mmCIF file of C-alpha atoms and ligand atoms in Angstrom:
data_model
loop_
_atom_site.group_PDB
_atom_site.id
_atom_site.type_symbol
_atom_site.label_atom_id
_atom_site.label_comp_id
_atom_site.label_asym_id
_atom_site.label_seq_id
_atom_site.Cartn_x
_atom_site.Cartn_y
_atom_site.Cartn_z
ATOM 1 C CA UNK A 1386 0.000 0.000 0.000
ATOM 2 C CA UNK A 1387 1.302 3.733 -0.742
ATOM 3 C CA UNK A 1388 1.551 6.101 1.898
ATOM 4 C CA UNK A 1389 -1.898 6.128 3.289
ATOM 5 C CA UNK A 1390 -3.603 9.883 4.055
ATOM 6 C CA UNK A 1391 -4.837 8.529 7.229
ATOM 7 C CA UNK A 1392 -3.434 7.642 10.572
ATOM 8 C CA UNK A 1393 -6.156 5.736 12.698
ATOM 9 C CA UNK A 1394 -8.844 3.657 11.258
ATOM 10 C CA UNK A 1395 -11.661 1.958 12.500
ATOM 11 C CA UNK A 1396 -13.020 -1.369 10.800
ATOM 12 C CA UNK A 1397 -16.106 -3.353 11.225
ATOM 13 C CA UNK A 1398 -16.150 -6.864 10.468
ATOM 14 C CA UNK A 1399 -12.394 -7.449 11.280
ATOM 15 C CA UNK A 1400 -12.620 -10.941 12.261
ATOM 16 C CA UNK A 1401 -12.752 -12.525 9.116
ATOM 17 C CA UNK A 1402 -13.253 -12.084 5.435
ATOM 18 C CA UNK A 1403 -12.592 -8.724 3.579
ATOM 19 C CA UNK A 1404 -12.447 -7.099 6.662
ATOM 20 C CA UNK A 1405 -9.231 -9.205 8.193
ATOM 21 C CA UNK A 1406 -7.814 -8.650 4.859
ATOM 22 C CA UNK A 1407 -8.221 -4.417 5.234
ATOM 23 C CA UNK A 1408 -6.858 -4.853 8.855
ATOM 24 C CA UNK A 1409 -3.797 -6.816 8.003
ATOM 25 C CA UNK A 1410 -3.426 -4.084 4.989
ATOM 26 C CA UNK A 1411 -3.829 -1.121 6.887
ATOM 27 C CA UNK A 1412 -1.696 -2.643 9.989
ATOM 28 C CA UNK A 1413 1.302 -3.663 7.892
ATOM 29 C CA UNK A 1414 1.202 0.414 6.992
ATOM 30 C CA UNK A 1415 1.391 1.502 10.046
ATOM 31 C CA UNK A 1416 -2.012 2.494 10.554
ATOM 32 C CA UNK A 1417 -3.439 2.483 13.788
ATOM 33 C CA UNK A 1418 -6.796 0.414 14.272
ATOM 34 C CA UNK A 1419 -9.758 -0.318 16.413
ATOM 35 C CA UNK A 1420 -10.916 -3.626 15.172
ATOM 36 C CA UNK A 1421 -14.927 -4.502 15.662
ATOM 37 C CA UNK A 1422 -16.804 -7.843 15.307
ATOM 38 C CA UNK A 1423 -18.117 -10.033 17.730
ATOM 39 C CA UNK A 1424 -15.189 -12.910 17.698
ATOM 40 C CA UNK A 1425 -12.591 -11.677 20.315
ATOM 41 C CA UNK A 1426 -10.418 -14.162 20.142
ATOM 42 C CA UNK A 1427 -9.949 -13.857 16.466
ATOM 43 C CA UNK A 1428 -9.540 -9.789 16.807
ATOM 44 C CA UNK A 1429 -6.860 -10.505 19.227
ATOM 45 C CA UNK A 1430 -5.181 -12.784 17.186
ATOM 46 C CA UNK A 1431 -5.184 -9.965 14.620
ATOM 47 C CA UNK A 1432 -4.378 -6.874 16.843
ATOM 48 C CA UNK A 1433 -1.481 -9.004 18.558
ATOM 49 C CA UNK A 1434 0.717 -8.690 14.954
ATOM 50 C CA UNK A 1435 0.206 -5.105 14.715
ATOM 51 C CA UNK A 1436 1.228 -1.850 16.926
ATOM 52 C CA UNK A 1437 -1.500 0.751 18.542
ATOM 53 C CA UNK A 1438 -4.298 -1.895 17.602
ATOM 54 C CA UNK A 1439 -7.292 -1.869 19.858
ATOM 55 C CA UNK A 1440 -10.079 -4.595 20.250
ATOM 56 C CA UNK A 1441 -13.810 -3.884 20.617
ATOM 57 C CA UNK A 1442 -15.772 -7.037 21.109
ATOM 58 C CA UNK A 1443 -19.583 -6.032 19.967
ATOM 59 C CA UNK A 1444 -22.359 -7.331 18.283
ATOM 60 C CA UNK A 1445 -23.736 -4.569 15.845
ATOM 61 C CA UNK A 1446 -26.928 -6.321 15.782
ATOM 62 C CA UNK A 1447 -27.930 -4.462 18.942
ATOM 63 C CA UNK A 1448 -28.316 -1.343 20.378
ATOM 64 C CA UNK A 1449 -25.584 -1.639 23.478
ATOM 65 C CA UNK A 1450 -23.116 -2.693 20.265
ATOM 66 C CA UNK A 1451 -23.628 0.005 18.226
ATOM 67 C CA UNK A 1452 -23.257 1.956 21.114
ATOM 68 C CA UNK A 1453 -19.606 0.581 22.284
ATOM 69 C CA UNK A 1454 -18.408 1.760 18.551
ATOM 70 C CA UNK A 1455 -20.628 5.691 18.853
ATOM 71 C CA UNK A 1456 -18.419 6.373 22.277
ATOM 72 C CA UNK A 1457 -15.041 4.982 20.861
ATOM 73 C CA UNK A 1458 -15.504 7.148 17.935
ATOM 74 C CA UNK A 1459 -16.600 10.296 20.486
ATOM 75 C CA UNK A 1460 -14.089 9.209 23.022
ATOM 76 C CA UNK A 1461 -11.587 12.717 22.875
ATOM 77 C CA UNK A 1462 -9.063 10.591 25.339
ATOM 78 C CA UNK A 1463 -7.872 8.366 22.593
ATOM 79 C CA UNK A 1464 -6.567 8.705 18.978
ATOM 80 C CA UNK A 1465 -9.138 10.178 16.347
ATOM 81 C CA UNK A 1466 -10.277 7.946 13.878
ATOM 82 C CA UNK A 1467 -9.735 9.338 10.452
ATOM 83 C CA UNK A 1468 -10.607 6.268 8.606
ATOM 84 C CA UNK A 1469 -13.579 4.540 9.420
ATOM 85 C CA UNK A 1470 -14.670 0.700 7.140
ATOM 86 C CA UNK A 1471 -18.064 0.311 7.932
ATOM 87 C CA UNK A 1472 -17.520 -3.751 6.496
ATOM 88 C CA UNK A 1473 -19.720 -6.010 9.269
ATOM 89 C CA UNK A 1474 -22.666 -7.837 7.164
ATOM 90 C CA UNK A 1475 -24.236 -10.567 6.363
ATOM 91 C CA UNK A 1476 -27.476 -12.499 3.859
ATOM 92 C CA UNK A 1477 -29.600 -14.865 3.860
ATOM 93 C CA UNK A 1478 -30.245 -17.308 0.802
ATOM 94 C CA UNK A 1479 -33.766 -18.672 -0.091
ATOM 95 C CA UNK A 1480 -36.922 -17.412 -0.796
ATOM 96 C CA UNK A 1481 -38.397 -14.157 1.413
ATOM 97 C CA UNK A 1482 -41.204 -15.513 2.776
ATOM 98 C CA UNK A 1483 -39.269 -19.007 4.008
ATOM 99 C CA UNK A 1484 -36.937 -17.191 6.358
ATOM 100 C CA UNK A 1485 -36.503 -16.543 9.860
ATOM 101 C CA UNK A 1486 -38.064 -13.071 10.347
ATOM 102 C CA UNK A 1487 -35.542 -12.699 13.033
ATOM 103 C CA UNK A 1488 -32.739 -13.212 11.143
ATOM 104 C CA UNK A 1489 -34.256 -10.694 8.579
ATOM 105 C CA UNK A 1490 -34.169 -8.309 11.157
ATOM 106 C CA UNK A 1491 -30.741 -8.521 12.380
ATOM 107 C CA UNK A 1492 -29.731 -8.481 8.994
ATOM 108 C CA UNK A 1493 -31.602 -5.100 8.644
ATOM 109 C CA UNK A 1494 -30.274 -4.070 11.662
ATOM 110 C CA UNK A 1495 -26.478 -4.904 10.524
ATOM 111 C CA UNK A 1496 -26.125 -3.996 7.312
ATOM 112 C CA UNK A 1497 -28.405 -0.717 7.464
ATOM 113 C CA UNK A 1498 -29.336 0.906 11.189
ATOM 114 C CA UNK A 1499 -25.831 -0.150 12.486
ATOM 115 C CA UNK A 1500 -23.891 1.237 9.535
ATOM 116 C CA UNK A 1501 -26.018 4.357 9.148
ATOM 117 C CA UNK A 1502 -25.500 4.794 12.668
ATOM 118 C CA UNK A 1503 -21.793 4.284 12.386
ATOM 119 C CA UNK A 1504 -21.486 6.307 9.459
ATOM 120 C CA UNK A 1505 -23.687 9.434 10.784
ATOM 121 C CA UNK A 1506 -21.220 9.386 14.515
ATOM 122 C CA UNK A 1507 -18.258 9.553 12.027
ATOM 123 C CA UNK A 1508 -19.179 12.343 10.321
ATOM 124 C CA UNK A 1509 -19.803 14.613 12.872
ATOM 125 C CA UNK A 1510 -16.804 13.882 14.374
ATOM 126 C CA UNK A 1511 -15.012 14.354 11.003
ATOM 127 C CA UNK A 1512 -16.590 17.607 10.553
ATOM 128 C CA UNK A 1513 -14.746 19.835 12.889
ATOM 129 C CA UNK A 1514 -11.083 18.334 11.819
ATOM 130 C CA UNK A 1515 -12.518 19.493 8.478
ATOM 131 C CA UNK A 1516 -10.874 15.992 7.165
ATOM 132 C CA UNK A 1517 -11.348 11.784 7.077
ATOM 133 C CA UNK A 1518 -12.451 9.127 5.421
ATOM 134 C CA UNK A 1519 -15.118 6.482 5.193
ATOM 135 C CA UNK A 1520 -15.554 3.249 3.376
ATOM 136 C CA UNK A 1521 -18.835 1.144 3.031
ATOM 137 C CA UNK A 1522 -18.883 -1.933 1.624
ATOM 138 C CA UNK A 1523 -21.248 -2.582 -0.548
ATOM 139 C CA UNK A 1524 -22.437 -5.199 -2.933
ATOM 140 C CA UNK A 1525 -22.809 -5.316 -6.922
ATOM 141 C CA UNK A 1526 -25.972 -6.664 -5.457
ATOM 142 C CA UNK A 1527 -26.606 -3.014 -4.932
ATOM 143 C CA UNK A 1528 -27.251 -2.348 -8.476
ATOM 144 C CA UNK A 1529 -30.367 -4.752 -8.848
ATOM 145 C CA UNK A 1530 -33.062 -6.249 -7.323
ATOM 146 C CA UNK A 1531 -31.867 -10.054 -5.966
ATOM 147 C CA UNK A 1532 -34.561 -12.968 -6.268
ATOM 148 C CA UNK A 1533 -32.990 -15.024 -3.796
ATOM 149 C CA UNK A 1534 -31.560 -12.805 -1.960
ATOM 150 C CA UNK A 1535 -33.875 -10.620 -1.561
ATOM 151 C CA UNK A 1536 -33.505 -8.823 1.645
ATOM 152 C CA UNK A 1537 -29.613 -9.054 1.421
ATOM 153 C CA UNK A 1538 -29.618 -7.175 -2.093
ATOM 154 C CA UNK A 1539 -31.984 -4.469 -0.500
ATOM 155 C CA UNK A 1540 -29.989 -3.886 2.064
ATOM 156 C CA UNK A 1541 -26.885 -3.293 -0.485
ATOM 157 C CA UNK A 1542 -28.757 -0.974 -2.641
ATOM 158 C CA UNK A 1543 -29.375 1.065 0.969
ATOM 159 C CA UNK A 1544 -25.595 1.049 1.366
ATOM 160 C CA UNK A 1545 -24.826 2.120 -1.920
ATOM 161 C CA UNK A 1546 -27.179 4.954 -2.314
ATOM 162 C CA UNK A 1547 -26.660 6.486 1.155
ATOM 163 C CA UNK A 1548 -22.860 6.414 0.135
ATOM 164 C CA UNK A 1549 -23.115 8.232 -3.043
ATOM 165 C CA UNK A 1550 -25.817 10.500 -1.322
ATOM 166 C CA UNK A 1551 -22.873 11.152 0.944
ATOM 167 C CA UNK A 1552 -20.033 11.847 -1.441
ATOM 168 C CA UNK A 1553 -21.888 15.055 -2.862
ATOM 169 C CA UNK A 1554 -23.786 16.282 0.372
ATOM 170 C CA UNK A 1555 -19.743 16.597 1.876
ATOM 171 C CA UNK A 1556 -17.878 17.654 -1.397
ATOM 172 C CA UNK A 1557 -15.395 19.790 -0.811
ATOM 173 C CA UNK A 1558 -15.349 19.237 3.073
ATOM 174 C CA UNK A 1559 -12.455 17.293 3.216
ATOM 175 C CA UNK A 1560 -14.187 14.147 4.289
ATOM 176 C CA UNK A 1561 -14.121 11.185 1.437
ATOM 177 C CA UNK A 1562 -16.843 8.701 1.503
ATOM 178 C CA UNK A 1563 -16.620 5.374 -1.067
ATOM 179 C CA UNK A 1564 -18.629 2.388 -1.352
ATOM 180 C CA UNK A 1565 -17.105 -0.612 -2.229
ATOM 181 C CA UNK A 1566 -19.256 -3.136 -4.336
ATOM 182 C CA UNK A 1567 -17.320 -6.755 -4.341
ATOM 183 C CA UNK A 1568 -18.806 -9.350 -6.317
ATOM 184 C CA UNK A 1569 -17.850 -12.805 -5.425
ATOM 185 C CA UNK A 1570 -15.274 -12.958 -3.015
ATOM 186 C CA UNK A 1571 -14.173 -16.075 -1.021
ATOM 187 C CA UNK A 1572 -14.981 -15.297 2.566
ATOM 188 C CA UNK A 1573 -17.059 -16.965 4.996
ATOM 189 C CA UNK A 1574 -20.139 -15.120 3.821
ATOM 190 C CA UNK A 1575 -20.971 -18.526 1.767
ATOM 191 C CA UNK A 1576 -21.242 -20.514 4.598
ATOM 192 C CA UNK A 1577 -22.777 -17.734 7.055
ATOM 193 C CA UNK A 1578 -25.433 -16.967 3.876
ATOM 194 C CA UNK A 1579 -26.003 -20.402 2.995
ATOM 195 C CA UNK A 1580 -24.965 -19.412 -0.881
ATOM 196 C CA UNK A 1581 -21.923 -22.080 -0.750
ATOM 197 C CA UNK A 1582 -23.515 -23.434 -3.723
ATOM 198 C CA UNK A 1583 -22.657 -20.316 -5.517
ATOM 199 C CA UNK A 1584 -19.036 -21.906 -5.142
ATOM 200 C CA UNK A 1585 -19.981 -24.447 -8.128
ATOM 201 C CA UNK A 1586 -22.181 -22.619 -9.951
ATOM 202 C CA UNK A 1587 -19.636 -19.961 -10.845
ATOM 203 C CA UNK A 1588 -16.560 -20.717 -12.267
ATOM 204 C CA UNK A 1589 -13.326 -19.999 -10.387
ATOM 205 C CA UNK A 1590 -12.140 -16.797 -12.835
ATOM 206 C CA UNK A 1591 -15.644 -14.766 -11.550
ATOM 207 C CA UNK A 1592 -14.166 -15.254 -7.846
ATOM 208 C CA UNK A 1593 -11.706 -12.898 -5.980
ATOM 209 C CA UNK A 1594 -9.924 -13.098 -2.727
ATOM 210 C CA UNK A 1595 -10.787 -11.104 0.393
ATOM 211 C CA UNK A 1596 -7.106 -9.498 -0.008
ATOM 212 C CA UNK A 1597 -7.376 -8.222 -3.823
ATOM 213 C CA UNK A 1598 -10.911 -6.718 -2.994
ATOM 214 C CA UNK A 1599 -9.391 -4.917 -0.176
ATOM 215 C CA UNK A 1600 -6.211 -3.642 -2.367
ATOM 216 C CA UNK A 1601 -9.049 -2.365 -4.828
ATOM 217 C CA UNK A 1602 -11.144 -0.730 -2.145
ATOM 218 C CA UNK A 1603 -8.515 1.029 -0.314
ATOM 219 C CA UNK A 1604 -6.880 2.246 -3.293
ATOM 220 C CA UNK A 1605 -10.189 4.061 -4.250
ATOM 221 C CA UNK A 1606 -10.296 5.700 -0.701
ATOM 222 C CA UNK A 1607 -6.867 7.002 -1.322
ATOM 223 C CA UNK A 1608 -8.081 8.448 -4.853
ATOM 224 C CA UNK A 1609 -11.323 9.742 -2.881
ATOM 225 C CA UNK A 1610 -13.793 7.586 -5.229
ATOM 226 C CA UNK A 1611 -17.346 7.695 -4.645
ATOM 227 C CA UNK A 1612 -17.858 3.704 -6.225
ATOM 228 C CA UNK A 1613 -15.377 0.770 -6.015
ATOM 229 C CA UNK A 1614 -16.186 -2.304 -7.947
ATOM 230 C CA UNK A 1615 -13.282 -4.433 -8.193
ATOM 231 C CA UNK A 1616 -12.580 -6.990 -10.624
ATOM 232 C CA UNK A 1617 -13.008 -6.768 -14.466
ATOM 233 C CA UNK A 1618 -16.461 -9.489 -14.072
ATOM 234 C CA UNK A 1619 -17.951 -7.865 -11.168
ATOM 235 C CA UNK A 1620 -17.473 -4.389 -13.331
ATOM 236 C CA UNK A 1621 -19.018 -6.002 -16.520
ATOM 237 C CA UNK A 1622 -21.965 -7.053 -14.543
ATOM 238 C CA UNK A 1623 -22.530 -4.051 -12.853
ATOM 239 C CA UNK A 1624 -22.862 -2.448 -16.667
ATOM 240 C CA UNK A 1625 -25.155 -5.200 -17.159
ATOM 241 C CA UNK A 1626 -27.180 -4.085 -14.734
ATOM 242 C CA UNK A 1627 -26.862 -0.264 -15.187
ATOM 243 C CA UNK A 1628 -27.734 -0.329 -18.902
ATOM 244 C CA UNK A 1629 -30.037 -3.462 -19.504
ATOM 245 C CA UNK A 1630 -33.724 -2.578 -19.029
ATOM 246 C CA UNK A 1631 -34.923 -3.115 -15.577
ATOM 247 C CA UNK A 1632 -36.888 -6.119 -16.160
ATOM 248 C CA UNK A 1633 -33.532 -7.435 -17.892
ATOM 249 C CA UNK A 1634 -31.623 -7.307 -15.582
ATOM 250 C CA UNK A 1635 -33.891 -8.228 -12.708
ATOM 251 C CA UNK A 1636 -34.648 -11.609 -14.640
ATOM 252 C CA UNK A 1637 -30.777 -12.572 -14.963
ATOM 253 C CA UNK A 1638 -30.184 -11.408 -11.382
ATOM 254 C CA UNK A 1639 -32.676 -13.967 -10.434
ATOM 255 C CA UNK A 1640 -30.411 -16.745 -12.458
ATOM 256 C CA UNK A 1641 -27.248 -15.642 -10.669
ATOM 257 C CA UNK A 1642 -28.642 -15.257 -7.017
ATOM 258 C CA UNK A 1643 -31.143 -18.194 -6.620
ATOM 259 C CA UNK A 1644 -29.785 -21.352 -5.767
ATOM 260 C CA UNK A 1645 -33.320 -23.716 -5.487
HETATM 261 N N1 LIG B 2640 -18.017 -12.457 0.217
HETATM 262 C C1 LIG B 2640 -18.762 -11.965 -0.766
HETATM 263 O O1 LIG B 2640 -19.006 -12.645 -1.798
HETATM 264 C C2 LIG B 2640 -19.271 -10.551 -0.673
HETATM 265 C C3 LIG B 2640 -19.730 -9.929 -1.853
HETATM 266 C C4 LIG B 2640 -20.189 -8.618 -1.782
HETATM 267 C C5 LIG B 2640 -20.207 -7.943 -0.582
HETATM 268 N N2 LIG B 2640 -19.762 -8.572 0.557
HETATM 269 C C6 LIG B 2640 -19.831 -7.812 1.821
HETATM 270 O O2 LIG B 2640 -18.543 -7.760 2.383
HETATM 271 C C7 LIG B 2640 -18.670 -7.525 3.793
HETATM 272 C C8 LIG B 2640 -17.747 -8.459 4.538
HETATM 273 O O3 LIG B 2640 -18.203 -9.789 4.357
HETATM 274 P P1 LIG B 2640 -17.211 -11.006 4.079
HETATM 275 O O4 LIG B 2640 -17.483 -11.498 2.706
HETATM 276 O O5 LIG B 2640 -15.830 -10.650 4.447
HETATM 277 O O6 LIG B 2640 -17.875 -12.092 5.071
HETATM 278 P P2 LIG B 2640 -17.370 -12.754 6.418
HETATM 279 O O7 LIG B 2640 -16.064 -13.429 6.213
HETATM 280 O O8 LIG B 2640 -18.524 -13.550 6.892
HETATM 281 O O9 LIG B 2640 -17.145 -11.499 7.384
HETATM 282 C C9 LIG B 2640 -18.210 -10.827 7.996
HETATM 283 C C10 LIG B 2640 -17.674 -10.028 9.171
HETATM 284 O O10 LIG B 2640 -18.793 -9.353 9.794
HETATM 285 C C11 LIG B 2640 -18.771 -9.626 11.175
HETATM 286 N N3 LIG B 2640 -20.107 -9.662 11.734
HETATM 287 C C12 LIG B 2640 -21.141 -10.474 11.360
HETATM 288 N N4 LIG B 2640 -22.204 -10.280 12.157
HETATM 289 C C13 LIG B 2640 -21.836 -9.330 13.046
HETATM 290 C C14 LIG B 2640 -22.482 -8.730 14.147
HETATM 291 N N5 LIG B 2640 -23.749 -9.066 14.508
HETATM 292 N N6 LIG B 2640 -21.824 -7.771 14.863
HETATM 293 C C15 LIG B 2640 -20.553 -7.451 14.532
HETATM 294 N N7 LIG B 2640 -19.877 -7.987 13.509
HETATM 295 C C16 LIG B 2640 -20.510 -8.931 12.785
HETATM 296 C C17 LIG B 2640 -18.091 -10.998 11.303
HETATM 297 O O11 LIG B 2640 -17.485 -11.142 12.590
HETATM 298 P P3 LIG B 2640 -18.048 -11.955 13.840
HETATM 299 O O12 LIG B 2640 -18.746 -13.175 13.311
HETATM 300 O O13 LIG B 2640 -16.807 -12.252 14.620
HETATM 301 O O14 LIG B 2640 -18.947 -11.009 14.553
HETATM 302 C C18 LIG B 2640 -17.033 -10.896 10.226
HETATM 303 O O15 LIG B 2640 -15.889 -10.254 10.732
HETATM 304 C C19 LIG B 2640 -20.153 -7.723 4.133
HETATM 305 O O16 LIG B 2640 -20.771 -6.454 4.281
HETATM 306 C C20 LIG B 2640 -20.701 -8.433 2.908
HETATM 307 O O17 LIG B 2640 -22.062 -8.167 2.712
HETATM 308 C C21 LIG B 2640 -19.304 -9.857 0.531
#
C-alpha cells in the first residue's frame, strides 16, 4: 500500500473475510486500528501482529453494540479515527417468505441501522477536523433487485445509495466517503449466507480473494472515489445491470442469485 492519508482507522467486520484482509493491509502500513466484530479471540489474534491496535468485542446487531463503537468514535481521550470501514454484514439465501423473520431483522439491523449509525457518529466527528475518510462496503448486489436474496440485495442498494448520497452532500469538506461493491469474493459469507452453492455454480475466474478486494477498495479511498467495484467481471456485470432494461436485468439477477 502507498503512503496512506490517514493515521487511525476503525473497521467493522475485522474478524474474518474482507475485513481481516483491510486490517492486516492497513496494519502492515502503520495504521493504527480499532478492530470490531463479535469474535474476540480472532480480533486478538489480529491486533497481537500489529502496533496501537485496539479490540472492541460487539455485536452490531444491537443497540448496546452500536453503542460501544458511537463512544469509541466520540471518546476525545484516545486517537481520532480518520478512517472509518463500515464492512460487518451478512445475507440470507432462499426465498423471502421461508426465512426466519428474526434473522431478517438482524440483517436489517447490521447492514443498514448499524452502519447508518456508524457512518452518521463519524461524520460529525469528522466535521470539525474538516478531514477523514469512510468506506462502506457494498455489494454489486446493490445495483439490482436479488430474487434469492432478496432482503440481502436491498440492504446493499441502501448502502450504496446512502454512500453516493454522501459523497456530494460533503464535497469539498475534506471528508471522502466510497462504497465498495465486491462481487464474489471467497470469505465466509458462503457458509454464514447459505450461498456455498454459488461456489460451483460460478466458475473460479468470476471469484476474488478477500485481499485483492481490499487492495481495490482502499486504493479508491486514497483516490477519494465515490464507487469501487473491483474486478473486471464484477465491473461487466454491474454495466449489465446499469444499462439493460430493468426487467432485464432483474430476470438474470434472479439466475445468478437463486440457488433452489
Ligand atoms: N463475500 C462476498 O461474496 C461478498 C460480496 C459482496 C459484498 N460482501 C460484503 O462484504 C462484507 C464483509 O463480508 P465477508 O465477505 O468478508 O464475510 P465474512 O467473512 O462472513 O465477514 C463478515 C464479518 O462481519 C462480522 N459480523 C457479522 N455479524 C456481526 C455482528 N452481529 N456484529 C458485529 N460484527 C458482525 C463478522 O465477525 P463476527 O462473526 O466475529 O462477529 C465478520 O468479521 C459484508 O458487508 C458483505 O455483505 C461480501
Amino acid at each position: 500500500m502507498t503512503k496512506a492519508p490517514f493515521t487511525h482507522a476503525l473497521i467493522t467486520g475485522a474478524s474474518s473475510g474482507i475485513g481481516e484482509a483491510l486490517a492486516h493491509k492497513l496494519g502492515k502500513a502503520g495504521v493504527g486500528m480499532v478492530l470490531v466484530a463479535r469474535r474476540k479471540e480472532r480480533l486478538d489474534a489480529i491486533a497481537a501482529q500489529y502496533a496501537n491496535c485496539e479490540v472492541l468485542a460487539a455485536d452490531l446487531t444491537t443497540d448496546a453494540g452500536v453503542s460501544a463503537v458511537l463512544t469509541r468514535l466520540r471518546d476525545s481521550t484516545r486517537t481520532p479515527i480518520d478512517l472509518v470501514v463500515n464492512n460487518a454484514g451478512f445475507g440470507t439465501s432462499g426465498n423471502f417468505a421461508d426465512a426466519d423473520p428474526e434473522r431478517l431483522s438482524n440483517e436489517v439491523s447490521l447492514n443498514i441501522n448499524a452502519l447508518m449509525r456508524i457512518a452518521h457518529e463519524a461524520i460529525r466527528q469528522m466535521q470539525p477536523r474538516g478531514r477523514g475518510y469512510l468506506l462502506n462496503v457494498s455489494s454489486i448486489a446493490s445495483f439490482q433487485a436479488g430474487p434469492g436474496l432478496a432482503v440481502y440485495s436491498a440492504t446493499k442498494a441502501f448502502v450504496t445509495s446512502l454512500t453516493e448520497a454522501l459523497y456530494e452532500e460533503l464535497r469539498g469538506s475534506g471528508i471522502r466517503v466510497t462504497a465498495l461493491c465486491p462481487g464474489l469474493t471467497h470469505t465466509e459469507f458462503q457458509s454464514i449466507s447459505n450461498t456455498s452453492g454459488l461456489e460451483s455454480k460460478f466458475p473460479e475466474f468470476a471469484w476474488m480473494s478477500a485481499d485483492d478486494v481490499a487492495r481495490d477498495g482502499l486504493r479508491a479511498v486514497m483516490e477519494g472515489k465515490a464507487l469501487c467495484v473491483p474486478g473486471l467481471v464484477n465491473k461487466s456485470l454491474t454495466a449489465v445491470s446499469t444499462f439493460a432494461p430493468r426487467g432485464l436485468a432483474r430476470r438474470i439477477a434472479g439466475f445468478a442469485t437463486r440457488l433452489r
